[in-house]
XYZ file of C-alpha atoms in Angstrom:
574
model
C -12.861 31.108 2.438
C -9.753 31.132 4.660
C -9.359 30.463 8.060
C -8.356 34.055 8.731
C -10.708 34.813 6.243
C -13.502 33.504 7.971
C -12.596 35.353 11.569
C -12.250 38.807 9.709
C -15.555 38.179 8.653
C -16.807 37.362 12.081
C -15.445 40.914 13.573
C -16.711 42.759 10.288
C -20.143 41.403 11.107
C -19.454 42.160 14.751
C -18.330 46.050 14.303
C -21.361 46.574 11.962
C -23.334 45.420 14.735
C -21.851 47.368 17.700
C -21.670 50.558 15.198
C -25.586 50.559 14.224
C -25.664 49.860 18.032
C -23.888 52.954 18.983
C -25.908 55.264 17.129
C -29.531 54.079 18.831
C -29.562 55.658 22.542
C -30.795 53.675 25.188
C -31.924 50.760 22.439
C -34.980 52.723 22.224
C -35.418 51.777 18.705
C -33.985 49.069 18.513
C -35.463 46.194 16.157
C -35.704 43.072 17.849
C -35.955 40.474 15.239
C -33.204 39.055 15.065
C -32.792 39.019 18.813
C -35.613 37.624 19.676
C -35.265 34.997 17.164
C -31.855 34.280 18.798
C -33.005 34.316 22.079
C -35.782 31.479 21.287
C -33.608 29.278 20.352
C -30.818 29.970 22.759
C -33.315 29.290 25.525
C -34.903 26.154 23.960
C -31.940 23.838 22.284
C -33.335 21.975 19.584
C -32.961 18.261 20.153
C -33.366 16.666 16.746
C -30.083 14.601 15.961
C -30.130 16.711 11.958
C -30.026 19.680 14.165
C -26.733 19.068 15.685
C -24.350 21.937 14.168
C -27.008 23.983 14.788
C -27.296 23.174 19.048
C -23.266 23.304 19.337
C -23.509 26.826 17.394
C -26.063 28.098 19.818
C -24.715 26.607 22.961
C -21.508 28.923 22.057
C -23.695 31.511 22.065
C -25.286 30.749 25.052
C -21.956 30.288 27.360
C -21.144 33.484 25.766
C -23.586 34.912 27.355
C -22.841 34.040 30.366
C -18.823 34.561 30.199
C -19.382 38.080 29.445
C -22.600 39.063 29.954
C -26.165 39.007 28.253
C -25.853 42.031 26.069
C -23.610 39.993 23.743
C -26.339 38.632 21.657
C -27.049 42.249 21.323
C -25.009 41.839 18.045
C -27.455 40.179 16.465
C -29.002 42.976 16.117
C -28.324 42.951 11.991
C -28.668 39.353 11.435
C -25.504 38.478 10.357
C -23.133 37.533 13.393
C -24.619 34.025 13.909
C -23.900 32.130 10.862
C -20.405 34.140 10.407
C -19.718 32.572 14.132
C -21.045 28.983 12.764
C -18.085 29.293 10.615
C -15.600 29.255 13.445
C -13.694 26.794 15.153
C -13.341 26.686 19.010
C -9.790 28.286 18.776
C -10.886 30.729 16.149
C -14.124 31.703 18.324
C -11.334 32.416 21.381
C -9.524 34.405 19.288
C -12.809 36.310 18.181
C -13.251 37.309 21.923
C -10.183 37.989 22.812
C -10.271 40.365 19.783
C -13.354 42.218 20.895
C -12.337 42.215 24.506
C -9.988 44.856 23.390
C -12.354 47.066 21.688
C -14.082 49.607 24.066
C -17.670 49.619 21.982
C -17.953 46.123 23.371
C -16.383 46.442 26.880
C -19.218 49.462 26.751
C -22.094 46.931 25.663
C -21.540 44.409 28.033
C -21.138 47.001 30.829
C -23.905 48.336 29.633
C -26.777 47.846 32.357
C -29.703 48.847 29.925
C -28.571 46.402 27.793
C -28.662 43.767 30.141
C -32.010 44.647 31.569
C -33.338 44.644 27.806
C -31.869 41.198 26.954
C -33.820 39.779 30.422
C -36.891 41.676 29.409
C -36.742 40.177 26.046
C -36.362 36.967 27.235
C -38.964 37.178 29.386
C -41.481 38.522 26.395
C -40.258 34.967 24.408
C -41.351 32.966 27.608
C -44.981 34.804 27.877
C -45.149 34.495 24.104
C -44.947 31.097 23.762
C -47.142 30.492 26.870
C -49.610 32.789 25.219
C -49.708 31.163 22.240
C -50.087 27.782 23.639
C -52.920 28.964 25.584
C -54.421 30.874 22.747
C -54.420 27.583 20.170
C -55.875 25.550 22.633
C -59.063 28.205 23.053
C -59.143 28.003 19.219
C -59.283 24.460 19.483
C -61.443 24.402 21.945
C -63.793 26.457 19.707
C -63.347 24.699 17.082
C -64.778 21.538 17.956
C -66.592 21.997 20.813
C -65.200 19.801 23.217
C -62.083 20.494 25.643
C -59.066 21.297 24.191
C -57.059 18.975 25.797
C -58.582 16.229 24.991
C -57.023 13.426 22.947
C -59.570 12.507 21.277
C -59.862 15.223 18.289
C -60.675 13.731 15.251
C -58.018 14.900 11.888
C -61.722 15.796 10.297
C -62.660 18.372 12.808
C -59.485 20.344 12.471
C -59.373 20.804 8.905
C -59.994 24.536 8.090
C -59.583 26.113 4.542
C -57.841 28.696 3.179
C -58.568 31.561 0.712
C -55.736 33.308 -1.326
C -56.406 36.696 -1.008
C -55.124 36.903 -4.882
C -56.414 36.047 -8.162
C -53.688 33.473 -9.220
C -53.688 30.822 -6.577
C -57.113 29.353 -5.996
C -55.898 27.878 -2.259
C -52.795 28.009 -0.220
C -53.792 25.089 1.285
C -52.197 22.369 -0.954
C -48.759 24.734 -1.062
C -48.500 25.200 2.923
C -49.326 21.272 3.104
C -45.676 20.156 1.568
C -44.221 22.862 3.330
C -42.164 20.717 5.408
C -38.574 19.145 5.413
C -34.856 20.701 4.424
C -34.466 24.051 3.520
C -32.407 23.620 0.949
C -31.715 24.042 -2.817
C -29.281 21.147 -2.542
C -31.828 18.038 -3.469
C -28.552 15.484 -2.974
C -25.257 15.106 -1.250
C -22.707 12.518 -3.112
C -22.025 9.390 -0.512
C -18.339 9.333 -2.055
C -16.211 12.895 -1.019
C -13.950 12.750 -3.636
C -14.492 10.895 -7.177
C -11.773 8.549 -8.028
C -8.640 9.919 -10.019
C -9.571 11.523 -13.696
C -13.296 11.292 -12.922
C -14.050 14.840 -11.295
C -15.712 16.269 -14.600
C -18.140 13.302 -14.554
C -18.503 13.537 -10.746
C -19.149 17.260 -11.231
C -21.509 16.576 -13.581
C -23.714 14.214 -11.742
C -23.649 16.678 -8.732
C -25.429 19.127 -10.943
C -27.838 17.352 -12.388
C -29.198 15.150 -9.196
C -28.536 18.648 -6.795
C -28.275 21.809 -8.528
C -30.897 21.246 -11.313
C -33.787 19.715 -8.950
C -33.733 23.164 -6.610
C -33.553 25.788 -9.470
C -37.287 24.978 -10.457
C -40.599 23.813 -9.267
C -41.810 22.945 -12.167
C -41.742 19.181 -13.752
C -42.165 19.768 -17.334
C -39.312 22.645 -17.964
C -35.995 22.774 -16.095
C -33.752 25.647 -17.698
C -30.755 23.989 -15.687
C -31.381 20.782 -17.075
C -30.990 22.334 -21.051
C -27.786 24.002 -20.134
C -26.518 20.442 -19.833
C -27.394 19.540 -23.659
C -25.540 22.664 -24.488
C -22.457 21.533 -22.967
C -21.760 18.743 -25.439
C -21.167 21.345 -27.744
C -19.646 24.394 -26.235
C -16.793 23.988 -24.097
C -16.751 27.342 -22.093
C -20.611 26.013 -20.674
C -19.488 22.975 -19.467
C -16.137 24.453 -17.590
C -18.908 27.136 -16.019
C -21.233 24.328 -15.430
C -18.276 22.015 -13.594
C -17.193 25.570 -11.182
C -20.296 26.344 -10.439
C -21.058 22.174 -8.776
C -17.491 22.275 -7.138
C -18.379 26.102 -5.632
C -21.616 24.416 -4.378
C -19.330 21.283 -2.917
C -16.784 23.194 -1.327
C -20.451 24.112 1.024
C -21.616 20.858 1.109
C -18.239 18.666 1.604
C -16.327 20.891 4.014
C -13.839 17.907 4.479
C -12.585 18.471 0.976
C -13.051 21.895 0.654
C -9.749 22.872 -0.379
C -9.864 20.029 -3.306
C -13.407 21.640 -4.839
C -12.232 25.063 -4.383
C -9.275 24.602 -6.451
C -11.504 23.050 -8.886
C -13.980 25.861 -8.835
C -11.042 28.229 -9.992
C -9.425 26.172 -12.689
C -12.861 25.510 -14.106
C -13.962 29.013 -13.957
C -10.855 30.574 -15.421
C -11.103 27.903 -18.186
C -14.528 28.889 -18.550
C -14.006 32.856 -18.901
C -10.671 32.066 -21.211
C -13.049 29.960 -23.330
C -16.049 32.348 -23.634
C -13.730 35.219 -24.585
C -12.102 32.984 -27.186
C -15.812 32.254 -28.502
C -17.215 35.433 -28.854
C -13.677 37.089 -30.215
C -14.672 34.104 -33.262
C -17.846 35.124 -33.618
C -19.037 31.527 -33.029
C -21.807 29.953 -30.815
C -23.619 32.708 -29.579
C -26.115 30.679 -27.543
C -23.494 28.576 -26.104
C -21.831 32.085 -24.856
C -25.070 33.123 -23.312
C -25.554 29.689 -21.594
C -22.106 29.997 -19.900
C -22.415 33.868 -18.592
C -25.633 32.613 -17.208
C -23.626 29.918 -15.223
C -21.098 32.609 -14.493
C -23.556 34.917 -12.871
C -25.172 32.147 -10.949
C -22.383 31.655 -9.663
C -21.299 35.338 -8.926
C -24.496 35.763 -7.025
C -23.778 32.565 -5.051
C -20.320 34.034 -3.769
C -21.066 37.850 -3.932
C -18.708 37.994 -0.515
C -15.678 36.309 -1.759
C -15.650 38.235 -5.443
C -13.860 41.888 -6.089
C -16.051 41.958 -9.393
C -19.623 43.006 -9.416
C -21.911 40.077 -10.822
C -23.266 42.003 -13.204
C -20.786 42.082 -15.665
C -21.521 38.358 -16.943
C -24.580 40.821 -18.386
C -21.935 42.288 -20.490
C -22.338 39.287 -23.328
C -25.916 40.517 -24.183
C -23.819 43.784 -25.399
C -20.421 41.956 -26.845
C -22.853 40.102 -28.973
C -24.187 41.512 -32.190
C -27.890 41.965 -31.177
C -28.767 40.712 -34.292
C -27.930 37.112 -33.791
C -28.856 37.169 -30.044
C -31.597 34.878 -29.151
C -33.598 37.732 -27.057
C -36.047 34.919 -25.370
C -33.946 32.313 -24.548
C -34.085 31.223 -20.956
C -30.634 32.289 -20.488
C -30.719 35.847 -21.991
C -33.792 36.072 -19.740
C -32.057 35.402 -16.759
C -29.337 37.960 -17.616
C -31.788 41.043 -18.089
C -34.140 39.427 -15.626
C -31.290 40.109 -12.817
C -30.432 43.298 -14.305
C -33.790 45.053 -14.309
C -34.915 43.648 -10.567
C -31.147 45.333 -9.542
C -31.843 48.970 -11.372
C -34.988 49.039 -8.934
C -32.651 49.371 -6.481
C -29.971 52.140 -7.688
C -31.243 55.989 -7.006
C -31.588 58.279 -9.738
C -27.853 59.706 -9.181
C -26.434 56.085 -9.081
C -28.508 55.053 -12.646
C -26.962 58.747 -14.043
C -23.293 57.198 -13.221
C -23.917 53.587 -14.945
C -23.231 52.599 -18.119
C -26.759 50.740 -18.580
C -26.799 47.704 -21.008
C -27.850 47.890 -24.971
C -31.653 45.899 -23.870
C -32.260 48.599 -21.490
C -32.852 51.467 -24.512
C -34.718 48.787 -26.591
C -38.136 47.347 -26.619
C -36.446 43.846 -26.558
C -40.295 42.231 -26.754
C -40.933 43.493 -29.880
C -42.062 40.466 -32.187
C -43.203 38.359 -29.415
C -47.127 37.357 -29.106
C -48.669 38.489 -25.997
C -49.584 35.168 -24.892
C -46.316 33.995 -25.045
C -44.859 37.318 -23.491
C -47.232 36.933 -20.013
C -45.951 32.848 -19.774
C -44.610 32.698 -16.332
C -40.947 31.586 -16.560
C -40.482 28.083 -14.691
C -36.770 29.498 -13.692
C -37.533 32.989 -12.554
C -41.331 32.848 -11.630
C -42.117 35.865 -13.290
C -43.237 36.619 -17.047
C -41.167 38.430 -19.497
C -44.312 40.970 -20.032
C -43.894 42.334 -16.498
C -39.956 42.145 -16.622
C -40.260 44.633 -19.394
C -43.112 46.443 -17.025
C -40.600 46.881 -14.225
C -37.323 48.134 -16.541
C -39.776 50.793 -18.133
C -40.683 51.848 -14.637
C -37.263 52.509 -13.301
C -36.513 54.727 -15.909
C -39.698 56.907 -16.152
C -38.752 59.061 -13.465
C -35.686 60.459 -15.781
C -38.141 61.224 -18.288
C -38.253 65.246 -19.016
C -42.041 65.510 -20.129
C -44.132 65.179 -17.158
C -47.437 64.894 -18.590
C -46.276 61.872 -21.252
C -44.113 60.461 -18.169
C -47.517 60.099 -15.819
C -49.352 59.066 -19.076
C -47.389 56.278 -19.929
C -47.253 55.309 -15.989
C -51.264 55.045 -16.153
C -51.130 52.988 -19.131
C -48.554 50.892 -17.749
C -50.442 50.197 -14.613
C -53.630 49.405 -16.692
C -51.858 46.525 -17.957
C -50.275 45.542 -14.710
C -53.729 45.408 -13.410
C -54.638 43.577 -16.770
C -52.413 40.885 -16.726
C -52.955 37.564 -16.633
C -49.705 35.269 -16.409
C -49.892 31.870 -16.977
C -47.899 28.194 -17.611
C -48.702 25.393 -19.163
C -47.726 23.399 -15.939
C -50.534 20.315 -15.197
C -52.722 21.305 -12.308
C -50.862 20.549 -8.953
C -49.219 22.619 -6.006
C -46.336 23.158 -8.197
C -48.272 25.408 -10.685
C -49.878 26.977 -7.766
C -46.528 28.074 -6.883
C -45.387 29.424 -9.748
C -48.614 31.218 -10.307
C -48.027 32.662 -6.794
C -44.151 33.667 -7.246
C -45.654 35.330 -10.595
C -48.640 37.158 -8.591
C -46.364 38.347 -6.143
C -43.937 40.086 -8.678
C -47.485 41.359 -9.896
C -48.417 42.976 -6.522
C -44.795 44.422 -5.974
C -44.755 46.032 -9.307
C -47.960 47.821 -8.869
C -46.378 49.144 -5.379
C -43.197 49.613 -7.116
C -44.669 51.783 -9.853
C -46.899 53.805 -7.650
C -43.925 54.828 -4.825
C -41.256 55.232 -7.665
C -43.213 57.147 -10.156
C -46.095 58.753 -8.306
C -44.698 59.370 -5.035
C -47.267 57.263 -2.930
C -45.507 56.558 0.293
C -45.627 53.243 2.370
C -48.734 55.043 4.418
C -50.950 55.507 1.007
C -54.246 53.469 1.286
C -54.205 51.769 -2.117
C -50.249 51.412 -0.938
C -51.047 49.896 2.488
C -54.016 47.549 0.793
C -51.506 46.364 -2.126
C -48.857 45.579 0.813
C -51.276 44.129 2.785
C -51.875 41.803 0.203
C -48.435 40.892 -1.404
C -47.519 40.120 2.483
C -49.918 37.471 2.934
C -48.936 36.024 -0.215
C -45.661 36.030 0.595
C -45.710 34.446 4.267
C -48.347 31.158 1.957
C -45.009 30.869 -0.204
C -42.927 27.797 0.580
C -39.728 27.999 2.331
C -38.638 24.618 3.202
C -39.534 21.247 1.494
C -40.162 20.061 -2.048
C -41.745 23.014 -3.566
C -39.507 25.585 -2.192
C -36.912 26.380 -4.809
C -34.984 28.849 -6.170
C -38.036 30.741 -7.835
C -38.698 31.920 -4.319
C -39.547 35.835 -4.680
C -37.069 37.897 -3.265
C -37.700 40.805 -4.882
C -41.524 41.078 -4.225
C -39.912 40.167 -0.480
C -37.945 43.511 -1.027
C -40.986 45.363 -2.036
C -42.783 44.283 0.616
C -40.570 44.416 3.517
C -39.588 48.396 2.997
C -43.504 49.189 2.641
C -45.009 46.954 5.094
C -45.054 48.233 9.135
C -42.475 46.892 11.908
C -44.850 44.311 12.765
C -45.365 42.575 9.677
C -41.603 43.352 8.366
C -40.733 41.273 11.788
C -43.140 38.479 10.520
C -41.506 38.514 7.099
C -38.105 37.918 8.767
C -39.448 35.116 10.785
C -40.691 33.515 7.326
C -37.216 33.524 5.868
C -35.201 32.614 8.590
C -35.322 28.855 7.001
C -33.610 30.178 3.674
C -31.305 32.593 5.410
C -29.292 29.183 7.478
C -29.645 27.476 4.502
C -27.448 27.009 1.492
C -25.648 30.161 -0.457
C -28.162 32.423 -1.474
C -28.429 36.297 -1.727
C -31.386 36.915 0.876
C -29.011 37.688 3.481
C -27.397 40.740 1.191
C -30.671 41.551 0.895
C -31.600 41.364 4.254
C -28.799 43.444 5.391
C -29.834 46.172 3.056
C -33.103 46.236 4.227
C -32.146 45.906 8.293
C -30.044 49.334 7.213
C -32.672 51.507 6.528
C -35.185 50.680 9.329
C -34.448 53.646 11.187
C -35.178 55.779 8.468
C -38.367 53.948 7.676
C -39.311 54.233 11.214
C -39.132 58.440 11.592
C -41.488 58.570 8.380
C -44.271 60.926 8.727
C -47.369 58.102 8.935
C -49.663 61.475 7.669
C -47.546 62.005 5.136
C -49.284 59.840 1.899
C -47.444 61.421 -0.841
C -44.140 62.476 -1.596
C -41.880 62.547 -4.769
C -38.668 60.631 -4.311
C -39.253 59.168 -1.375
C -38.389 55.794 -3.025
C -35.258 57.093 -3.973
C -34.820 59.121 -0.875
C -35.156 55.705 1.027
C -32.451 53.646 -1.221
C -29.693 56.508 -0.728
C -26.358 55.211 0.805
C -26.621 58.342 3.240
C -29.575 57.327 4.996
C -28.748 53.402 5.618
C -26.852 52.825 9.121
C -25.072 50.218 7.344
C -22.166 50.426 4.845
C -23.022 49.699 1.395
C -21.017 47.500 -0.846
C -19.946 48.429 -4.173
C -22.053 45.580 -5.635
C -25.119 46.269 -7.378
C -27.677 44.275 -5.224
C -29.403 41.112 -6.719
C -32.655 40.965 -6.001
C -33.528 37.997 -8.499
């Protein structure tokens, strides 16, 4: 991304703020989240020496603040202004300013005296927080073991406590939340060497993906979908030049020195890659091969969904220029194609699905043939079985369907087998298979919510609606965002699910869980975050006495009722 690029981002983030601002009176209804979350670590620096982009970003922040007032971090408000500002350079943050200076919305904010007074108030809430806290783990330690809380000699024994999934597929969180420490990030290793020596980029490339890319796509050890893609490049050249674009797109992130020597990489690569795959499929040859690479190609789509005029999905498009006949239909990488796909639909309205040309798989039962067992295996790239996949993409298009007695029929049956359904992997015992059982419990929970709101009409205040959310919430917050077993399986769209059916409290606390993958590497929670921040309003004027309502789903995912501007994208929730 461009230098100017980068600043035009930085005052698109900043409008979208002050414009969802403008339209809440007296911040009466304002969310906080991201504020506060600001604010916290405005006020308290970190310190650690791996922290250190992250204390010079915030210290701009904070002698914002006090150059023009309080209210500025106020544009948080959505989320997105404080990494966009990361991306700046002193002399492009000036220019930022100066930029907004001119713009009355701001001049109004930071005039604004119940803005300031909010920003102190909040402030003040972070300080008692944290105080209260303290105070109220040292009672439960104090409890705990009987003795004074403050003393130093608690033994590591005494403090051990257990803790009960309160789902069928993970017998304890305990062993998952344990390793639930270090980097958040997909990136498992950063080459000591910035740029490979001359005619050795492929093979530099190449190593990048298997010792970073491959390692964070999975958390399983006995099946890496990544790592097979790399077999298939031996013998199809269009996977290999998607393979070597998508590790210099990641590099451009991760060596910001040598940006502009990755990114022109990423391009040649990928337009060898496309030119190649066309030429393929035009020859009717190496239909897996073509597969492999638009999986690579849509990977990396989803990775740079800000920077591309084309939507990701059309790297789906191979599963229809391919006779069906000779498709593999249960190959990882077709099942990461209609796996994205199907989690997207979920998110269209009925009027939007009417207007789409919708893929050949979507009119087809494309399980047909496969054993059940086999069908309900959790996949070690998406953390989800195929069984419910299918579960979810029948869903979505019940709704449309003209008979409504064979429509709820077939939604009853369907949620028998939801209910039913017992996913498994052959994984060894360990915290890793925890955590993919988890990821594929999770998608369990969120379909049975999904399936109730979208077909029956059960609204977020239902009680089977409010238990199921309940649930799929504390799943969720057990999940691993940071360290070794936090990978790219994490479940974004039971995260989706959850968030727009959960109260402001809990959505708040399912923010706060993220916020480790959100600064992390390129990812598509923060699309998804956005998307969610925009209708929060409308989720907040719902009638709580008010349990049932057809179309409410739909109601809720309509670009009319979202204060923020939706892109033309569909929106990947995979």
């Amino acid at each position: 991304m461009g230098i100017d690029r980068r600043l035009a981002k930085a005052l698109e983030a900043a409008n979208d703020a002050l414009q969802h601002l403008s339209i809440i009176p007296d911040f009466g209804s304002l969310d906080y989240t991201h504020i506060d979350q600001l604010l916290a670590r405005v006020v308290d620096l970190p310190t650690e020496g791996n922290q250190r982009n992250s204390r010079r970003n915030l210290l701009v922040i904070r002698q914002w603040m006090v150059s023009d007032g309080p209210s500025v971090v106020l544009l948080k408000v959505l989320g997105q202004l404080y990494w966009r500002l990361g991306e700046l350079n002193s002399s492009q943050f000036d220019k930022f300013k100066t930029a907004l200076q001119q713009r009355q919305p701001y001049l109004s904010l930071i005039q604004d005296t119940n803005g300031i007074a909010l920003v102190v108030q909040r402030i003040r809430y972070i300080q008692r927080s944290k105080a209260d806290a303290c105070q109220d783990f040292l009672c439960e330690l104090s409890n705990l073991v009987g003795v004074r809380a403050d003393s130093p000699m608690l033994s590591i024994e005494a403090l051990q406590v257990t803790s009960r999934s309160p789902t069928r597929s993970v017998r304890s969180r305990a062993s998952i939340l344990s390793q639930d420490t270090g980097l958040a990030s997909l990136i498992r290793y950063v080459p000591s060497s910035t740029v490979p020596a001359p005619g050795d980029m492929e093979n530099f490339l190449i190593e990048f993906y298997v010792k970073s890319i491959c390692p964070g796509r999975t958390v399983a050890s006995q099946s890496n979908s990544y790592m097979s893609l790399l077999h298939v490049t031996d013998s199809c050249l269009s996977t290999r030049y998607a393979l070597l674009s998508l590790s210099a797109s990641y590099l451009c992130e991760q060596l910001p020195k040598e940006k502009d020597v990755y990114h022109q990489a990423e391009l040649y690569y990928s337009t060898q890659a496309l030119q190649s795959l066309a030429a393929q499929i035009n020859d009717g040859r190496d239909y897996d091969g073509a597969l492999a690479t638009s999986m690579l190609l849509m990977h990396h789509s989803l990775i740079n969904l800000e920077d591309s005029p084309l939507c990701w999905s059309c790297h789906a498009n191979v599963l229809d220029a391919i006779p069906p006949e000779v498709i593999n239909h249960h190959s990882d990488p077709a099942l990461f194609l209609r796996a994205q796909i199907i989690l997207a639909r979920t998110a269209q309205t009925p009027h939007q699905l009417s207007r789409t040309r919708r893929h050949s798989f979507e009119a087809t039962d494309w399980l047909e043939g496969v054993l059940q067992i086999e069908s309900t295996k959790v996949s070690t790239t998406l953390g989800v079985s195929s069984r419910l996949l299918f579960i979810i993409s029948s869903a979505t298009s019940l709704p449309n369907s003209q008979d409504k007695l064979n429509r709820l029929m077939y939604a009853q049956l369907q949620e028998t087998q939801i209910q039913n359904l017992r996913q498994w992997n052959p994984e060894p015992e360990g915290p890793e298979k925890e955590v993919l059982l988890a990821s594929a419990e999770a998608f369990r929970l969120a379909t049975l919510i999904y399936l109730r709101c979208h077909v029956y009409g059960f609204t977020r205040f239902h009680s089977s609606i409010l238990e199921l959310s309940d649930a799929l919430h504390t799943l969720l917050l057990s999940l691993p965002v940071k360290g070794p077993l936090y990978t790219a399986i994490y479940s974004i769209w039971p995260f989706f699910v959850a968030a727009v059916t959960a109260n402001s409290d809990k959505r708040d606390r399912l923010y706060q869980r993220v916020v480790p993958i959100r600064e992390g590497d390129k990812n598509t929670l923060s699309v998804v975050l956005k998307r969610i921040s925009g209708i929060r309003t409308w989720l907040a004027n719902q009638d709580a006495t008010c349990q049932r309502q057809n179309g409410w789903w739909d109601e809720m995912l309509s670009p009319s009722f979202s204060t923020i501007a939706l892109g033309p994208h569909l929106l990947c929730l995979g």
